[in-house]
mmCIF file of C-alpha atoms in Angstrom:
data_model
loop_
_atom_site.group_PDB
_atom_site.id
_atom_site.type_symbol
_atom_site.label_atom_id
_atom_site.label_comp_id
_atom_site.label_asym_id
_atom_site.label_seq_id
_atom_site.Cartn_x
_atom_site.Cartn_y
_atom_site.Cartn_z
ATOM 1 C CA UNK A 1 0.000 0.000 0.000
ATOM 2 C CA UNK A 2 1.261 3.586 -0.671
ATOM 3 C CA UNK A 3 0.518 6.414 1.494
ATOM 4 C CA UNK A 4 0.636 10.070 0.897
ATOM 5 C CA UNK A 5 1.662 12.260 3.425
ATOM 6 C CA UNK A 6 0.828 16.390 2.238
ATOM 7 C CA UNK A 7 2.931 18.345 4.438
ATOM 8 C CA UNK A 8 4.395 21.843 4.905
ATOM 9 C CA UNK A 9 7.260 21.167 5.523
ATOM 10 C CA UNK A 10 8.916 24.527 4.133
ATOM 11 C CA UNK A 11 7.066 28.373 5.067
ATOM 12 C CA UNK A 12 5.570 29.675 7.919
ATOM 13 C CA UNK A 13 3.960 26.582 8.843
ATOM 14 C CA UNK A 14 7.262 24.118 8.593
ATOM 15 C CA UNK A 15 7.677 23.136 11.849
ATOM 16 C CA UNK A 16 4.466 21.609 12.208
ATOM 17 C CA UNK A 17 4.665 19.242 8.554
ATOM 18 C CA UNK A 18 8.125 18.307 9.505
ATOM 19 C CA UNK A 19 6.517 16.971 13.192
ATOM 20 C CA UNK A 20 3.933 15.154 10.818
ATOM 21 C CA UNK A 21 6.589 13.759 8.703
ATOM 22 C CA UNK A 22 8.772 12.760 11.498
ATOM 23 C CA UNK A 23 5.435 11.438 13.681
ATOM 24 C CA UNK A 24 4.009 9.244 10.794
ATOM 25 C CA UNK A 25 7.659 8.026 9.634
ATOM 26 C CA UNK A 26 8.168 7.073 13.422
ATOM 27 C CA UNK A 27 4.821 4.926 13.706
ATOM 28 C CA UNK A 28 5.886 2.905 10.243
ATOM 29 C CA UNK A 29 9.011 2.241 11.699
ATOM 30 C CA UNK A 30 7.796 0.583 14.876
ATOM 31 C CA UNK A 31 5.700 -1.430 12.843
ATOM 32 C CA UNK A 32 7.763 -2.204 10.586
ATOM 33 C CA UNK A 33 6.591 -0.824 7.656
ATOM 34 C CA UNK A 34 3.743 -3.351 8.046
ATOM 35 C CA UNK A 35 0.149 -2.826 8.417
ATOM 36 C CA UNK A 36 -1.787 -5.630 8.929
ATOM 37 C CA UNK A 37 0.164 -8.082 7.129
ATOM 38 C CA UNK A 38 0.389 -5.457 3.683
ATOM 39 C CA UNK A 39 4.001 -3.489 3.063
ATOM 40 C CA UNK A 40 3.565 0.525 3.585
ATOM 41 C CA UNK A 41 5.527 2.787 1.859
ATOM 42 C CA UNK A 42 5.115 6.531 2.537
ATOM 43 C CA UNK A 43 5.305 9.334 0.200
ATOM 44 C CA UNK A 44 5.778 12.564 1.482
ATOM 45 C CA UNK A 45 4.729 15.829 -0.668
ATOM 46 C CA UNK A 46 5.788 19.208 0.542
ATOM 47 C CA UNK A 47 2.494 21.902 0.358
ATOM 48 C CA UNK A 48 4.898 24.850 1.391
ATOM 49 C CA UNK A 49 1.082 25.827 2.942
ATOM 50 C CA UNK A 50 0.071 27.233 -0.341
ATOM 51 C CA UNK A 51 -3.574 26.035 -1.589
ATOM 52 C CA UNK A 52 -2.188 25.807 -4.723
ATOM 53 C CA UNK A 53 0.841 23.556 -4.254
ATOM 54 C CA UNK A 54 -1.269 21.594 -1.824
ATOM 55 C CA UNK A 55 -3.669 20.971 -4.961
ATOM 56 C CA UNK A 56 -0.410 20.259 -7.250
ATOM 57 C CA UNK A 57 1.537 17.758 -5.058
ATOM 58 C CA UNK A 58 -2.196 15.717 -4.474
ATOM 59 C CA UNK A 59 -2.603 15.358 -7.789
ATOM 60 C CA UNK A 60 0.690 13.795 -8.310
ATOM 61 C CA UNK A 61 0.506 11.660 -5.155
ATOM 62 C CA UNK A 62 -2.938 10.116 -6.918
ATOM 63 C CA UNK A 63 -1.770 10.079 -10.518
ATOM 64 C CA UNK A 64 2.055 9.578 -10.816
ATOM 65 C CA UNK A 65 2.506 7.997 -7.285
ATOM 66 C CA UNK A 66 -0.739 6.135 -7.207
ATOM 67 C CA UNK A 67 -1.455 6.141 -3.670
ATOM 68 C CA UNK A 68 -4.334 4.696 -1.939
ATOM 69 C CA UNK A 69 -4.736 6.954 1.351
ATOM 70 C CA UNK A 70 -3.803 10.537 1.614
ATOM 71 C CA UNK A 71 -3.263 11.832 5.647
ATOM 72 C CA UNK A 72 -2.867 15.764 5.805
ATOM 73 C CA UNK A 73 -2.682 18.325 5.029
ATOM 74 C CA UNK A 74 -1.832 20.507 7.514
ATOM 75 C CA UNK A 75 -3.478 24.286 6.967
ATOM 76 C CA UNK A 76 -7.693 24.164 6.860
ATOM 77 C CA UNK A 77 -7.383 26.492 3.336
ATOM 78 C CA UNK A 78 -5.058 23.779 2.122
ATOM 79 C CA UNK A 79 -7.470 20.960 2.994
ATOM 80 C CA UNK A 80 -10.392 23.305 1.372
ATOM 81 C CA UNK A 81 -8.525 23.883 -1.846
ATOM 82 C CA UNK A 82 -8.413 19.729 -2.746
ATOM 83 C CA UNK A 83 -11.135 18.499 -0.875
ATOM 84 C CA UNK A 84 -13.563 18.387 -4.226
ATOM 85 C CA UNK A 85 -10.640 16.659 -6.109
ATOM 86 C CA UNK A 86 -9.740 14.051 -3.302
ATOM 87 C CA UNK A 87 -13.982 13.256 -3.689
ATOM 88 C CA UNK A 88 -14.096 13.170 -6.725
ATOM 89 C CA UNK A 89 -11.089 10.773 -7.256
ATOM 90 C CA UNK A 90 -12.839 8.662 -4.266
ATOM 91 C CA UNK A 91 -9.469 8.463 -2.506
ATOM 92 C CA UNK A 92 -9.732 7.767 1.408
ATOM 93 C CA UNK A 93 -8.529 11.051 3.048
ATOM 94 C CA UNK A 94 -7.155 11.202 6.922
ATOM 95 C CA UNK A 95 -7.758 14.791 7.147
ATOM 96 C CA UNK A 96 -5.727 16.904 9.924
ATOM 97 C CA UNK A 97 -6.853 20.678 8.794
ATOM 98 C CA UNK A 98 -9.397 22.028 10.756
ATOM 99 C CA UNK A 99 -11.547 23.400 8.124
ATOM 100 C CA UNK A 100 -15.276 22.824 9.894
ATOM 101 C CA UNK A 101 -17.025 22.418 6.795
ATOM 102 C CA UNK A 102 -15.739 19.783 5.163
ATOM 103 C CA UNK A 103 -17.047 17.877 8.206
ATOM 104 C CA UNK A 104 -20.159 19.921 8.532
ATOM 105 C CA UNK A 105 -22.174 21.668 4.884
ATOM 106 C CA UNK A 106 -20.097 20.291 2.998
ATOM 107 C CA UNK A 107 -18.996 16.107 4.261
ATOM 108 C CA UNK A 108 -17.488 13.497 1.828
ATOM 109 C CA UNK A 109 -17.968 10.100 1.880
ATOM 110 C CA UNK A 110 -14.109 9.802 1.417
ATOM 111 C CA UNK A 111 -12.957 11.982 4.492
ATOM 112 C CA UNK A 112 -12.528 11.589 8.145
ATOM 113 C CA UNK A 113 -11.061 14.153 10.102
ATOM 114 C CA UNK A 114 -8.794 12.748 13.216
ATOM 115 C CA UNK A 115 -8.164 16.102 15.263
ATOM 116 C CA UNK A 116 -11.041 18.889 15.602
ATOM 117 C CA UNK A 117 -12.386 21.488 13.748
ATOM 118 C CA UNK A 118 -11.257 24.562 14.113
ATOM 119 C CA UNK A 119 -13.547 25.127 16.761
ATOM 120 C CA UNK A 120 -14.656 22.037 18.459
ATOM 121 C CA UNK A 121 -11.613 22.646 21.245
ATOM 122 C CA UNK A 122 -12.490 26.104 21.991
ATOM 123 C CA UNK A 123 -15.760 25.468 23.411
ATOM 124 C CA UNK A 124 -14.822 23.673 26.287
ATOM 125 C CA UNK A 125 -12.842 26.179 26.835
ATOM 126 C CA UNK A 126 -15.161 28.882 26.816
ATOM 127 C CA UNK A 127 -17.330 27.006 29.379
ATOM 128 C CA UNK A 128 -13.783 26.600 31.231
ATOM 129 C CA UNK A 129 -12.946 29.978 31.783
ATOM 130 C CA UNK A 130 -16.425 31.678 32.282
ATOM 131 C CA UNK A 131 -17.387 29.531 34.712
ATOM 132 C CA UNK A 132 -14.104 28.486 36.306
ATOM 133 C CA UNK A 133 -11.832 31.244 35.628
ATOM 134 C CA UNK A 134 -14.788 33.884 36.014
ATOM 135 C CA UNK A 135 -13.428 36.352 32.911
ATOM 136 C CA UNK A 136 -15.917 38.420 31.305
ATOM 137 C CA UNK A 137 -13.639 40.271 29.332
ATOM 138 C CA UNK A 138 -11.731 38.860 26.603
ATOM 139 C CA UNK A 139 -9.727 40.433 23.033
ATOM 140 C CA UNK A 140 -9.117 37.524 20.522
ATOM 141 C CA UNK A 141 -5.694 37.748 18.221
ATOM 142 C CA UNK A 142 -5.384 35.499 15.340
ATOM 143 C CA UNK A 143 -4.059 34.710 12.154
ATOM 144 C CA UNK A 144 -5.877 35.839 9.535
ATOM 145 C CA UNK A 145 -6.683 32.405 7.399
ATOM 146 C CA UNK A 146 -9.617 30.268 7.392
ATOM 147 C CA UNK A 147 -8.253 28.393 10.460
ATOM 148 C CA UNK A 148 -7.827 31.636 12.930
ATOM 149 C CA UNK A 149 -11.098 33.017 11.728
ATOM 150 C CA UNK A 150 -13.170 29.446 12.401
ATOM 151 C CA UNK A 151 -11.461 29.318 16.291
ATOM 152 C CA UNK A 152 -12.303 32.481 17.039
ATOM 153 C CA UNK A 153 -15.720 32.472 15.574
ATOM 154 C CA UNK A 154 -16.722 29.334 17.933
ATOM 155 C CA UNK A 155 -14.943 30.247 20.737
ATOM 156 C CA UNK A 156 -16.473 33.696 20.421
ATOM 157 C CA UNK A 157 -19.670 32.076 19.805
ATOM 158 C CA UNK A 158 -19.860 30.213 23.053
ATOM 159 C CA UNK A 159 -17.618 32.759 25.696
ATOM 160 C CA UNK A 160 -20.639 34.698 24.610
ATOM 161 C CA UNK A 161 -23.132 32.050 24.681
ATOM 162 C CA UNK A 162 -21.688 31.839 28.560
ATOM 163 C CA UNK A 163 -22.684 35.097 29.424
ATOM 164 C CA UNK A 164 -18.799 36.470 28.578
ATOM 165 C CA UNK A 165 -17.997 39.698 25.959
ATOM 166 C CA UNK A 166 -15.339 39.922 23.533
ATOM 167 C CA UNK A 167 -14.652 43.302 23.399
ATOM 168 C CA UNK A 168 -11.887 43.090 20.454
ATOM 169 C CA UNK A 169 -10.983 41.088 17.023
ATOM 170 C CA UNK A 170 -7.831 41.533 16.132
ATOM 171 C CA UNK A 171 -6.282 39.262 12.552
ATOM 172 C CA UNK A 172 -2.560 39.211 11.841
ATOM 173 C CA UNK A 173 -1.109 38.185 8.720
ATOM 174 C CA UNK A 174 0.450 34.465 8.271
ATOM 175 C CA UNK A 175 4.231 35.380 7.753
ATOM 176 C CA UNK A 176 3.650 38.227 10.264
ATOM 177 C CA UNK A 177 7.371 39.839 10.749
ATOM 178 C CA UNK A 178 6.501 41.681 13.689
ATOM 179 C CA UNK A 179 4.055 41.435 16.169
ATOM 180 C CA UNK A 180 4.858 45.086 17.561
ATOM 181 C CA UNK A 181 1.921 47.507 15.897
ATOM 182 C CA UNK A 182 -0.805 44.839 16.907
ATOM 183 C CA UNK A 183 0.379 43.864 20.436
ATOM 184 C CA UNK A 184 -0.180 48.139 20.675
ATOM 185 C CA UNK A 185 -3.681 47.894 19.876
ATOM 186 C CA UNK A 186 -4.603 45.549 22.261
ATOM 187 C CA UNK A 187 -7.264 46.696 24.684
ATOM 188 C CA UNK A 188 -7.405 45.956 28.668
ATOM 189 C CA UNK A 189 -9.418 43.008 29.208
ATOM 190 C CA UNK A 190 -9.142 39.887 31.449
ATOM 191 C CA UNK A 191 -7.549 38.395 28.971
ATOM 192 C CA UNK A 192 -6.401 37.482 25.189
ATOM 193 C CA UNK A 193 -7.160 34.431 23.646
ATOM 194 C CA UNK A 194 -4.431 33.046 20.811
ATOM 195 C CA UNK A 195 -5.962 31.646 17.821
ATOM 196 C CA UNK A 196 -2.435 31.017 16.002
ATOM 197 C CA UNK A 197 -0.469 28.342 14.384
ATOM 198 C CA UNK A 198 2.838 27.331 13.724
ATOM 199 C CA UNK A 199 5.629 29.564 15.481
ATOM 200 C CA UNK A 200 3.228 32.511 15.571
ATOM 201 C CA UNK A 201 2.035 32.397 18.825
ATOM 202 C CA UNK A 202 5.373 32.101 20.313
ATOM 203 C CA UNK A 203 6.646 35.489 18.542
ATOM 204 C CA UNK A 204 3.370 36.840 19.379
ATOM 205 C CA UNK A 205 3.522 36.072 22.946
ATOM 206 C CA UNK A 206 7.374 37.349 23.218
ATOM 207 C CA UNK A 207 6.714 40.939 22.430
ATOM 208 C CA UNK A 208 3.272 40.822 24.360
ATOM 209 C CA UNK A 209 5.907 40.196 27.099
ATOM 210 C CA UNK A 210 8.128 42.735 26.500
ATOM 211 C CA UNK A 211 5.404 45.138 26.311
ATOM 212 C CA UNK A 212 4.777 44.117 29.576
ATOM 213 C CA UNK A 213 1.156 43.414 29.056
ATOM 214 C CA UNK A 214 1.215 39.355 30.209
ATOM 215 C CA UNK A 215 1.428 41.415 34.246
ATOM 216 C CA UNK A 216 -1.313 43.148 33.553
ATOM 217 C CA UNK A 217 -3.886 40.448 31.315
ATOM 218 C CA UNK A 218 -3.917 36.182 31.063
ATOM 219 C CA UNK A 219 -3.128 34.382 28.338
ATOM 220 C CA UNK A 220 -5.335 31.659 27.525
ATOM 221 C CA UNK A 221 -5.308 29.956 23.411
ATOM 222 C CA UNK A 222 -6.463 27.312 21.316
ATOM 223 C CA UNK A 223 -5.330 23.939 20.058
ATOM 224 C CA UNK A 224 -1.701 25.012 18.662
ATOM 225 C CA UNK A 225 -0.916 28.557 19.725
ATOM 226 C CA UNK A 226 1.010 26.776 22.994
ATOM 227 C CA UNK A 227 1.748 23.823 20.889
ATOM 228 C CA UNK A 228 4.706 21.630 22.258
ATOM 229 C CA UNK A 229 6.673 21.929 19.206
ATOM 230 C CA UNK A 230 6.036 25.844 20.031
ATOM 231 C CA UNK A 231 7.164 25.574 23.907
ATOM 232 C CA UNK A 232 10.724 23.852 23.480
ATOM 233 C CA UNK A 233 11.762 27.502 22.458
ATOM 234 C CA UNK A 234 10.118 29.401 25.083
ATOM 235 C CA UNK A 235 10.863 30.671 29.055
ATOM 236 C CA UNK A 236 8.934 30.861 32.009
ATOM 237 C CA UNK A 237 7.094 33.994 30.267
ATOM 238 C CA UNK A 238 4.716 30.319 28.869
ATOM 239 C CA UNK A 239 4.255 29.249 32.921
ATOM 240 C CA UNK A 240 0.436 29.553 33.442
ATOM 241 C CA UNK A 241 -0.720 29.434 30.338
ATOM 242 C CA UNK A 242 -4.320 27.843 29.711
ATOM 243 C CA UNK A 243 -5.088 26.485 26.643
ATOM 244 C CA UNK A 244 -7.213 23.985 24.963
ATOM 245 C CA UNK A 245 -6.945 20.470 22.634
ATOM 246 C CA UNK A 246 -7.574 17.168 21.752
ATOM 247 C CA UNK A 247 -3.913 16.162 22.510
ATOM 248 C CA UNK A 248 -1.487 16.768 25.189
ATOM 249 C CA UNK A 249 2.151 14.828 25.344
ATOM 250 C CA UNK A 250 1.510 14.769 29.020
ATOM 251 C CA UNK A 251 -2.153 12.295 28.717
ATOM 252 C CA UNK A 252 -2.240 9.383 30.525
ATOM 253 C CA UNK A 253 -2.706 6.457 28.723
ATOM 254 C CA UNK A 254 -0.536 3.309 27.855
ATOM 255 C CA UNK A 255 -0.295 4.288 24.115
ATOM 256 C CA UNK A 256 0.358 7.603 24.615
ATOM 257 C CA UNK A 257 2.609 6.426 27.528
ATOM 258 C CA UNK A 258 4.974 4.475 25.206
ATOM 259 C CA UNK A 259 4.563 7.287 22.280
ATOM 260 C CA UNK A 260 5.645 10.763 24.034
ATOM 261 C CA UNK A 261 8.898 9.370 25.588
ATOM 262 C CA UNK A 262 9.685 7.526 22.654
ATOM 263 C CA UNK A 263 9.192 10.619 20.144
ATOM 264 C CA UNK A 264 10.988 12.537 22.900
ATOM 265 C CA UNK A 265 13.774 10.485 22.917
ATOM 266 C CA UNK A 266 13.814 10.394 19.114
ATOM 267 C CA UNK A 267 13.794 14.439 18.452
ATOM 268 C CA UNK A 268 14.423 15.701 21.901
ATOM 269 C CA UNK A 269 11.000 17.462 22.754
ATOM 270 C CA UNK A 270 7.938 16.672 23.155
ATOM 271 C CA UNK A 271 5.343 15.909 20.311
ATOM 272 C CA UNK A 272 2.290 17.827 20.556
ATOM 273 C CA UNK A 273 -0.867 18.314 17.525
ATOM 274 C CA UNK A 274 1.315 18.102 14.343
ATOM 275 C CA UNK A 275 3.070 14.941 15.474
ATOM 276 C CA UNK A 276 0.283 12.984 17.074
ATOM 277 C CA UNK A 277 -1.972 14.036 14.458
ATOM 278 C CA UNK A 278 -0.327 12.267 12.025
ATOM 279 C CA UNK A 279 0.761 9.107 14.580
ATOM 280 C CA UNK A 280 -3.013 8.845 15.292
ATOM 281 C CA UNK A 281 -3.661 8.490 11.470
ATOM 282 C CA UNK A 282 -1.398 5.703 11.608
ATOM 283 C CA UNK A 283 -3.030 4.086 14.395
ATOM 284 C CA UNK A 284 -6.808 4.681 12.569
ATOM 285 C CA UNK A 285 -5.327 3.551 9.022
ATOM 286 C CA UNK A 286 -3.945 0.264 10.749
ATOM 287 C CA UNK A 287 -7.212 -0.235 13.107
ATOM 288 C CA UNK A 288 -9.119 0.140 9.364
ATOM 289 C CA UNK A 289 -6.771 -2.370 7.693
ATOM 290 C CA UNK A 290 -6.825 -5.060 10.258
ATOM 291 C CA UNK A 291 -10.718 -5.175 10.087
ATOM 292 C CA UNK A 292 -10.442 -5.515 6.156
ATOM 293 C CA UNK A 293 -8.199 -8.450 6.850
ATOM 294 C CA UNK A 294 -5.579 -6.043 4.677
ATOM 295 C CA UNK A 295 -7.302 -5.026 1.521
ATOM 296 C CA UNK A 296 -6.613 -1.623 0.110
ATOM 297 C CA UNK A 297 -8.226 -2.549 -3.341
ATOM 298 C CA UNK A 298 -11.760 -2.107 -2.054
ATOM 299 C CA UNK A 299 -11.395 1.591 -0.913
ATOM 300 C CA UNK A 300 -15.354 1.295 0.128
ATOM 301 C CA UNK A 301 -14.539 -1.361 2.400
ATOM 302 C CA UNK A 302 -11.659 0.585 4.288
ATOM 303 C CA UNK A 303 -13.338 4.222 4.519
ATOM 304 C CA UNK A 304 -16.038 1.866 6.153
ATOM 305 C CA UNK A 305 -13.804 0.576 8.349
ATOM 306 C CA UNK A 306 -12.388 3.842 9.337
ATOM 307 C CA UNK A 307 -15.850 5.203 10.165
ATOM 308 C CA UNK A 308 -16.991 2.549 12.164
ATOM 309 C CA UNK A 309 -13.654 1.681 14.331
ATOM 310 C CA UNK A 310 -13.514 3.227 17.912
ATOM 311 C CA UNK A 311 -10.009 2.874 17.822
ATOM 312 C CA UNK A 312 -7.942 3.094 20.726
ATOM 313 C CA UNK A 313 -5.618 5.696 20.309
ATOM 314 C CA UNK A 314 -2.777 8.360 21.505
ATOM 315 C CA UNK A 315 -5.296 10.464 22.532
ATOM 316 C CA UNK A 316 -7.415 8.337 24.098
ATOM 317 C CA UNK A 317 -10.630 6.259 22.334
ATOM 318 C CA UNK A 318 -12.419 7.975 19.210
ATOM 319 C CA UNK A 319 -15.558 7.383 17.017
ATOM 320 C CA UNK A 320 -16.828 9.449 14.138
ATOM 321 C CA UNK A 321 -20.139 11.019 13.539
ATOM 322 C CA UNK A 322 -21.923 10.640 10.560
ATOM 323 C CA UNK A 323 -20.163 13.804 8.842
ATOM 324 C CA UNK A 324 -17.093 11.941 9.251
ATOM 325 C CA UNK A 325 -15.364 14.261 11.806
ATOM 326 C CA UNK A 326 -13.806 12.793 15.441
ATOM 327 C CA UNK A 327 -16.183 12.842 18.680
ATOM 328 C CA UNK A 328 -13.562 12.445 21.595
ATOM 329 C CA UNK A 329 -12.056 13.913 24.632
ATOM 330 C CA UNK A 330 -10.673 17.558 24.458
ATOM 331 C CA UNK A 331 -8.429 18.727 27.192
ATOM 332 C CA UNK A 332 -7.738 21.952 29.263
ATOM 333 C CA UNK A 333 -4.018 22.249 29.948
ATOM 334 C CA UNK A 334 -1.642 24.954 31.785
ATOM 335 C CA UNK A 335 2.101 25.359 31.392
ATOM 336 C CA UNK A 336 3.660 23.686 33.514
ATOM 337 C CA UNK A 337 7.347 23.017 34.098
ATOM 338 C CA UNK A 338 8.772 19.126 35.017
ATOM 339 C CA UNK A 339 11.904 18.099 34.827
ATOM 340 C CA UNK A 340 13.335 21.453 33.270
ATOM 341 C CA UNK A 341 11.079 21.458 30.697
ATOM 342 C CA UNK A 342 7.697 23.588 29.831
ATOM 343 C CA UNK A 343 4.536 21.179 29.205
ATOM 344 C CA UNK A 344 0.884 21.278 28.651
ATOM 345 C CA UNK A 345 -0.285 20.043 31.871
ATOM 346 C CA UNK A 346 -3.715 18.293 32.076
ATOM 347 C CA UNK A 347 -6.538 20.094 34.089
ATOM 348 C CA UNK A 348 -9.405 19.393 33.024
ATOM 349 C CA UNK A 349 -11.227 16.485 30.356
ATOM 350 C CA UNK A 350 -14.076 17.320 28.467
ATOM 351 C CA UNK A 351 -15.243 13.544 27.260
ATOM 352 C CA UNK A 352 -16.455 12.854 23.859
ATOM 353 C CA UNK A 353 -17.187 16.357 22.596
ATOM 354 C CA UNK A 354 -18.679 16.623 19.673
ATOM 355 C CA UNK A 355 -17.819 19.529 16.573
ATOM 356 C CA UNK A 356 -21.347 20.460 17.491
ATOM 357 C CA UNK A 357 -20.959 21.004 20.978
ATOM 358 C CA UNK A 358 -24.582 21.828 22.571
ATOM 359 C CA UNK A 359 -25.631 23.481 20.358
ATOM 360 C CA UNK A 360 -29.051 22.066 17.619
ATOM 361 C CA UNK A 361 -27.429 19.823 14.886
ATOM 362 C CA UNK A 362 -29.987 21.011 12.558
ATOM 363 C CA UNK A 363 -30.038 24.689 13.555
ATOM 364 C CA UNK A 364 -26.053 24.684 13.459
ATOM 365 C CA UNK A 365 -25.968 22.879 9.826
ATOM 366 C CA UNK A 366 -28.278 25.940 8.730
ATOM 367 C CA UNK A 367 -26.508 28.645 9.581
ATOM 368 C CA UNK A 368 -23.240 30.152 7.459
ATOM 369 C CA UNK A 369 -19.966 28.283 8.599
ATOM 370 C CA UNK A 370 -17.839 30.182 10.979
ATOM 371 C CA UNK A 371 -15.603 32.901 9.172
ATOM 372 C CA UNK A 372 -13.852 36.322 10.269
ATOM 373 C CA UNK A 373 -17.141 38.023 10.568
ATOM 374 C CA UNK A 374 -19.725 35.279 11.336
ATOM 375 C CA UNK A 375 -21.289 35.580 13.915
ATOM 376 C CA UNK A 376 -20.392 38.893 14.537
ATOM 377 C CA UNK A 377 -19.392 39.870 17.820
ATOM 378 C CA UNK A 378 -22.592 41.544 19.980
ATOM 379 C CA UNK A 379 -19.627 43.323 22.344
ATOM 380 C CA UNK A 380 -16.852 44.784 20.070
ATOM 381 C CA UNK A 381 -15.069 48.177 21.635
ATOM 382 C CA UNK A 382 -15.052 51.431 19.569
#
């Protein structure tokens, strides 16, 4: 069987496809290369995290390479730009992007996504720090791509929902250079809440620092702005931090037990979304084959395996709704420090959440899919 892998592995958003790279490559080897009795060999395709090239390098994964599973890609307007042509080529897709409507409006029989959408993780975290952390006040900063704009949207949506204001939107470009003239702008509040990928969050956070605003407001983010692959080049300026995801390198569990300290020991830090995503795929794709007894010819047969497994995983045990997108545990985590090193702590588990959260299925479904100004904020600041 040949697997593509679509990764960024060069741009802004390198470090996380070179953690999916090194995550997936990792899981092969321990098996192997062997998946339920059938020879793997993975193909990886560089996206750069433009739509375009993402589009390019899947077409040649499915027509030159022949492949009969794509995992990736990474960025949610990368996963939007081929989803029509991975459908229409009926290729079984293990999506990691976070684009909500490909799971949502818009579902294909030939995608699952392992992760969360953009803003399945942000809702537990909303109820988290309303009702726990008692902020009313809160400015959201985020990249300005599909992805930022969907997290904020739901997170807005429920802090809101929870009685909470957001009393400022601010969107930064991808390849931001400096953070300076938007840290500036930021208004007092309890706190901010990060919405950023990659590296960005890190640089973000720094000069938020050195304006001296982290004494004076929290920091609380989503599913990568903290990301481990993000904390191995930070301080104790990151000690405290709350944040929300599906994954933590810190979960206790016997896989994940035998998969953090190995990847650790492997790369020297800890793994965190980009690297288990793409581990978990490998776990899923192997769950899928062993209940096809190993056939990859009948690509019916294994996207029906991949729905229906509850596969025991990194991140604990998962199931799929009927869009095709992950109902599991999300996690609150904090900064913490432990043997020298900064990790996402565990705090608090939020079991089997759903990407609708509890909200009307029906009622969700009919309404626009989260964006930059949808829904728009009922609290925004002059």
């Amino acid at each position: 069987m040949r697997v593509g892998l679509l990764a960024a592995k060069t741009g802004p958003l390198a470090s996380g496809g070179i953690d999916m790279d090194l995550a997936l490559t990792m899981f092969l080897k321990e098996h192997g290369g062997i998946l339920a009795g059938r020879k793997v060999e993975l193909i990886v395709a560089d996206t750069a995290g433009v739509p375009a090239t993402a589009r390019t390098k899947a077409q040649e994964l499915i027509e030159k390479e022949k492949v009969g599973c794509i995992i990736g890609p990474l960025a949610a307007f990368e996963a939007l730009a081929i989803a029509d042509y991975l459908t229409e080529k009926e290729v079984p897709t293990l999506g990691v992007a976070a684009a909500e409507d490909m799971t949502q409006r818009h579902p294909s029989p030939w995608f699952v996504r392992l992760t969360s959408t953009s803003a399945q993780c942000t809702y537990p975290l909303a109820e988290y720090v309303t009702k726990e952390l008692k902020f009313q006040k809160i400015v959201t900063v985020a990249d300005d791509f599909a992805y930022g704009h969907e997290m904020c949207a739901g997170f807005q949506r429920a802090f809101e929902d929870y009685g909470g204001k957001i009393i400022q939107k601010i969107f930064t470009p991808l390849a931001t250079p400096d953070y300076g003239s938007y840290v500036a702008q930021v208004k007092s509040a309890d706190a901010i809440f990060l919405g950023t990928a990659g590296s960005n969050g890190f640089r973000f956070l720094r000069q938020f620092v050195e304006y001296g605003l982290k004494e004076k407001m929290a920091v609380i983010g989503g599913m990568t702005a903290l990301d481990e692959s993000v904390l191995r080049n930070m301080g104790d300026e990151a000690l405290g931090i709350v944040t929300t995801s599906w994954y933590s390198a810190e979960l206790d569990n016997p896989l994940n037990k035998a998969f953090a300290p190995a990847f650790r020991a492997n790369f020297k830090y800890d793994p965190g979304y980009y690297a288990a995503s793409t581990y978990l795929a490998g776990e899923v794709l192997e769950a899928a084959l062993n209940a096809t007894k190993g056939d990859v010819v009948d690509k019916k047969a294994l996207m029906t395996a991949v729905r229906g497994n509850n596969a025991q995983t990194i991140r604990g045990v998962i199931k799929f709704d009927e869009y095709g997108n992950v109902i599991g545990n999300v996690y609150i985590r904090r900064v913490a420090k432990i043997e020298g090193r900064l990790v996402n702590a565990v705090i608090k588990t939020y079991p089997d959440v759903t990407q609708f959260w509890t909200y009307d299925k029906t009622a969700f479904l009919q309404s626009p899919v989260y964006s930059r100004d949808y829904p728009p904020a009922k609290n925004l600041e002059p």
